[in-house]
Short mmCIF file of N, CA and C in Angstrom, two decimals:
data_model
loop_
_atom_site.label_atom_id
_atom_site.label_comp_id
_atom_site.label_asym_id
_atom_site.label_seq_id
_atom_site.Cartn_x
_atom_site.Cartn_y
_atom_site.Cartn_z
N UNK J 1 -91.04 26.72 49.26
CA UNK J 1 -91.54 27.93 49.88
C UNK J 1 -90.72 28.24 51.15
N UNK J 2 -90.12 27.37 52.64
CA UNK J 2 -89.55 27.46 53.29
C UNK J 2 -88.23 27.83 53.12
N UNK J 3 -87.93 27.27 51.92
CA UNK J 3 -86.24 27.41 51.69
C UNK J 3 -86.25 28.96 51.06
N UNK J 4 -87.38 29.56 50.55
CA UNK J 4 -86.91 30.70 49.46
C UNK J 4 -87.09 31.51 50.99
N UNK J 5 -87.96 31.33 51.74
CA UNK J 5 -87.86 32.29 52.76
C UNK J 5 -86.85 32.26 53.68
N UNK J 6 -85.93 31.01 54.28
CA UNK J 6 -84.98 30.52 54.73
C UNK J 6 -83.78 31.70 54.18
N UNK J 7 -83.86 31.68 52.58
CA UNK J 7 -82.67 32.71 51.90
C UNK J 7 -82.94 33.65 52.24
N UNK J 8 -84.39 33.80 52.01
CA UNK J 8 -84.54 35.69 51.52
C UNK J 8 -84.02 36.36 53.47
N UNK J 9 -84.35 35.72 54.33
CA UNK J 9 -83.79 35.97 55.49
C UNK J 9 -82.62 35.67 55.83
N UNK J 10 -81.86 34.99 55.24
CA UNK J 10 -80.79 34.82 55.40
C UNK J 10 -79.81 36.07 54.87
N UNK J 11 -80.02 36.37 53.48
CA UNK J 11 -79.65 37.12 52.55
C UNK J 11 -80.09 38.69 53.98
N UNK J 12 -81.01 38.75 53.85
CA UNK J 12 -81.37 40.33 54.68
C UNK J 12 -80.39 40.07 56.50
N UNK J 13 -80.54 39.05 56.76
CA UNK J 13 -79.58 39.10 58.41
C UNK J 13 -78.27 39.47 57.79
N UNK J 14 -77.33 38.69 56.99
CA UNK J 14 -76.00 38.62 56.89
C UNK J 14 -75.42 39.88 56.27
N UNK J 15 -75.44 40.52 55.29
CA UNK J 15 -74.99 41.67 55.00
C UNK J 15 -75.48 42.81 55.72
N UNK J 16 -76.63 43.24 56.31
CA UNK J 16 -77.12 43.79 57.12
C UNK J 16 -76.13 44.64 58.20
N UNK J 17 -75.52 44.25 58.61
CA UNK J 17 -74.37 45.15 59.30
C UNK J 17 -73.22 45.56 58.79
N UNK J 18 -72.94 44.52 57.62
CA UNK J 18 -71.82 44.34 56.47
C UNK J 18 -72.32 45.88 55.88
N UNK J 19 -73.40 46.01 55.30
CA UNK J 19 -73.44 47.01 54.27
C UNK J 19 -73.69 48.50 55.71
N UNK J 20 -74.16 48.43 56.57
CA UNK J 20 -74.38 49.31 58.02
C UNK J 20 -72.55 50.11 58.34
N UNK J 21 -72.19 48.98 58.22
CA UNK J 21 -70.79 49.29 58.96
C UNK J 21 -69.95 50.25 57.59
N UNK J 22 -69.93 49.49 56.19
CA UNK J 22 -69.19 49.61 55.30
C UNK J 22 -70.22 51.35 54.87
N UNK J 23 -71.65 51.39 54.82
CA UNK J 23 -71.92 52.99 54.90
C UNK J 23 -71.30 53.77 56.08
N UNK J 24 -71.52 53.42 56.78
CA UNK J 24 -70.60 54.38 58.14
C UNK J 24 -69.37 54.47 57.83
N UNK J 25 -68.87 53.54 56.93
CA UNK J 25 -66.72 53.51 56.82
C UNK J 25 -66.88 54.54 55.60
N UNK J 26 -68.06 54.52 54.11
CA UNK J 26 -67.98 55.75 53.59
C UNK J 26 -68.36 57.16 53.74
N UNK J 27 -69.39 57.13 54.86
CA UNK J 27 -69.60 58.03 55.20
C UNK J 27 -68.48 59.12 55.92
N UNK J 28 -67.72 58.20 56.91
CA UNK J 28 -66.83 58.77 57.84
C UNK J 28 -65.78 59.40 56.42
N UNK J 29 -64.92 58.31 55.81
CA UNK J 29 -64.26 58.54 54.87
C UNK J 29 -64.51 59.60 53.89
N UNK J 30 -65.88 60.37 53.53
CA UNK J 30 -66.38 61.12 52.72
C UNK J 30 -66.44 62.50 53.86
N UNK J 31 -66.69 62.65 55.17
CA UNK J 31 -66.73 63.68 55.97
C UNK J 31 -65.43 64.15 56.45
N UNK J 32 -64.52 63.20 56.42
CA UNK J 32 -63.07 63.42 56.45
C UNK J 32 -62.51 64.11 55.35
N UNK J 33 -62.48 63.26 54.13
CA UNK J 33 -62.09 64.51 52.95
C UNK J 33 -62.70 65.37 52.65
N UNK J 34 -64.04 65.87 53.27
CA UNK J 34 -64.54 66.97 52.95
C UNK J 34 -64.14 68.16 54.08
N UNK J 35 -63.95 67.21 55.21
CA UNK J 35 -62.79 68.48 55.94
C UNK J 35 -61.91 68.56 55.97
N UNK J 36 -61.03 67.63 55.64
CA UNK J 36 -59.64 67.85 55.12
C UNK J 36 -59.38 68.75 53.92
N UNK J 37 -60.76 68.81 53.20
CA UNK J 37 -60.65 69.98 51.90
C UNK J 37 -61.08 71.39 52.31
N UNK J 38 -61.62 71.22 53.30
CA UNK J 38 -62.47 72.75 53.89
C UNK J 38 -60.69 73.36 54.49
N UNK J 39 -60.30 72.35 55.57
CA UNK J 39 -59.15 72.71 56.19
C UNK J 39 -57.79 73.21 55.08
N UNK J 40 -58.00 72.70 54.08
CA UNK J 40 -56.86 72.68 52.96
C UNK J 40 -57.45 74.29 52.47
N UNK J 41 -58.50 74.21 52.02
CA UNK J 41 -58.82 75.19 51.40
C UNK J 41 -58.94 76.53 52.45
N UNK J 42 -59.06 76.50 53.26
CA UNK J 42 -58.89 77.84 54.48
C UNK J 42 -57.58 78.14 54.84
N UNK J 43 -56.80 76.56 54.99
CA UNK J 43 -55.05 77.42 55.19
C UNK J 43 -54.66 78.29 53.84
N UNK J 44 -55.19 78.02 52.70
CA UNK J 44 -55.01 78.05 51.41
C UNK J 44 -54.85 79.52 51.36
N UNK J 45 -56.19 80.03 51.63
CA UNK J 45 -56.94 81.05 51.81
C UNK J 45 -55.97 82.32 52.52
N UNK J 46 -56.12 81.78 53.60
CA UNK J 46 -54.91 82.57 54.87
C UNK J 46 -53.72 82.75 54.28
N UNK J 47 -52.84 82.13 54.29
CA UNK J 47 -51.72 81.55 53.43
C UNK J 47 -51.51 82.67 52.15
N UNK J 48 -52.57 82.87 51.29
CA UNK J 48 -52.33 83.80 50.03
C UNK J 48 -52.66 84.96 50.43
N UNK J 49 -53.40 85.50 51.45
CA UNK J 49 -54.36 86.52 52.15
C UNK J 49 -52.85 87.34 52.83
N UNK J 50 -52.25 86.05 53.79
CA UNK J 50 -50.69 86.84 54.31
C UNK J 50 -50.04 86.97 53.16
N UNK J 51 -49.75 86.68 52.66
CA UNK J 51 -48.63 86.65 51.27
C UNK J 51 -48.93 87.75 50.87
N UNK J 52 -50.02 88.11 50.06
CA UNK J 52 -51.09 89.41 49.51
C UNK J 52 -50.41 90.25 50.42
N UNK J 53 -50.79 90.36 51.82
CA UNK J 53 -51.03 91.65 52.70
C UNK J 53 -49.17 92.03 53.21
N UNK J 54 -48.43 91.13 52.97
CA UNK J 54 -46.73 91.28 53.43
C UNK J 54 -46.55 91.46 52.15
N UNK J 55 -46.96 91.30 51.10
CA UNK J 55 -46.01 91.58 49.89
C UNK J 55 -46.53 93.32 50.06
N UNK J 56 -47.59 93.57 49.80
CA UNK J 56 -48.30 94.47 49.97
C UNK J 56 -47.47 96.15 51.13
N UNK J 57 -47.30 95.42 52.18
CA UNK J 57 -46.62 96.20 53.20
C UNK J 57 -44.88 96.22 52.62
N UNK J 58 -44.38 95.54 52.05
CA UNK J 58 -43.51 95.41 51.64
C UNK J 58 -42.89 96.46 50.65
N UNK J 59 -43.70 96.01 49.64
CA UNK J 59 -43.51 96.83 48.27
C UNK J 59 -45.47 97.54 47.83
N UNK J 60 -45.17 98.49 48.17
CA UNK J 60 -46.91 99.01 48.18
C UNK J 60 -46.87 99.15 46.32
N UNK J 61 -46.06 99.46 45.80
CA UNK J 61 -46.11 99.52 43.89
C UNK J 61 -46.03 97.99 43.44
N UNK J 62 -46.83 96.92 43.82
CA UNK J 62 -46.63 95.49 43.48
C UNK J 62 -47.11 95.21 41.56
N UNK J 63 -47.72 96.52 41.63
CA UNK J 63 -48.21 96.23 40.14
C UNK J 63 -49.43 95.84 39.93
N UNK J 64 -50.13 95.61 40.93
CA UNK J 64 -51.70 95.36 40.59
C UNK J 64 -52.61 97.07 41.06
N UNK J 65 -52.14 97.98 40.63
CA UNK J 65 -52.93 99.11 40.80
C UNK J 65 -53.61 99.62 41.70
N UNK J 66 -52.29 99.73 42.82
CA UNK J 66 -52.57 100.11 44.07
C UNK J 66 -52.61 101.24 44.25
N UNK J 67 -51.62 102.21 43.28
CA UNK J 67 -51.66 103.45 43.41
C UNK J 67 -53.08 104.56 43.04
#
């Protein structure tokens, strides 16, 4: 009886910060590529938006039925 409780506390102290730390390392890691994808996807955005609007000023007959 002492020893199973000896583990079962043992088992709950030792990983206890192990699994604390290693959620915080996926967490961080998962909030990072999700702004690194927000950031990817907004230059993305901009990026085709200028392209669009200079091709546009450029050549106003681009072929998508501007006229």
């Amino acid at each position: 009886m002492r020893g199973r409780g000896v583990a079962s506390r043992h088992v709950l102290s030792r990983p206890g910060p192990m699994t604390w730390s290693g959620g915080l390392l996926w967490l961080a890691l998962a909030l990072l590529a999700i702004v690194a994808l927000g950031v990817w996807n907004v230059a993305w955005v901009i990026r085709a938006f200028r392209l669009r609007h200079k091709g546009r000023d450029e050549d106003p007959d681009d072929g998508r039925g501007g006229r």
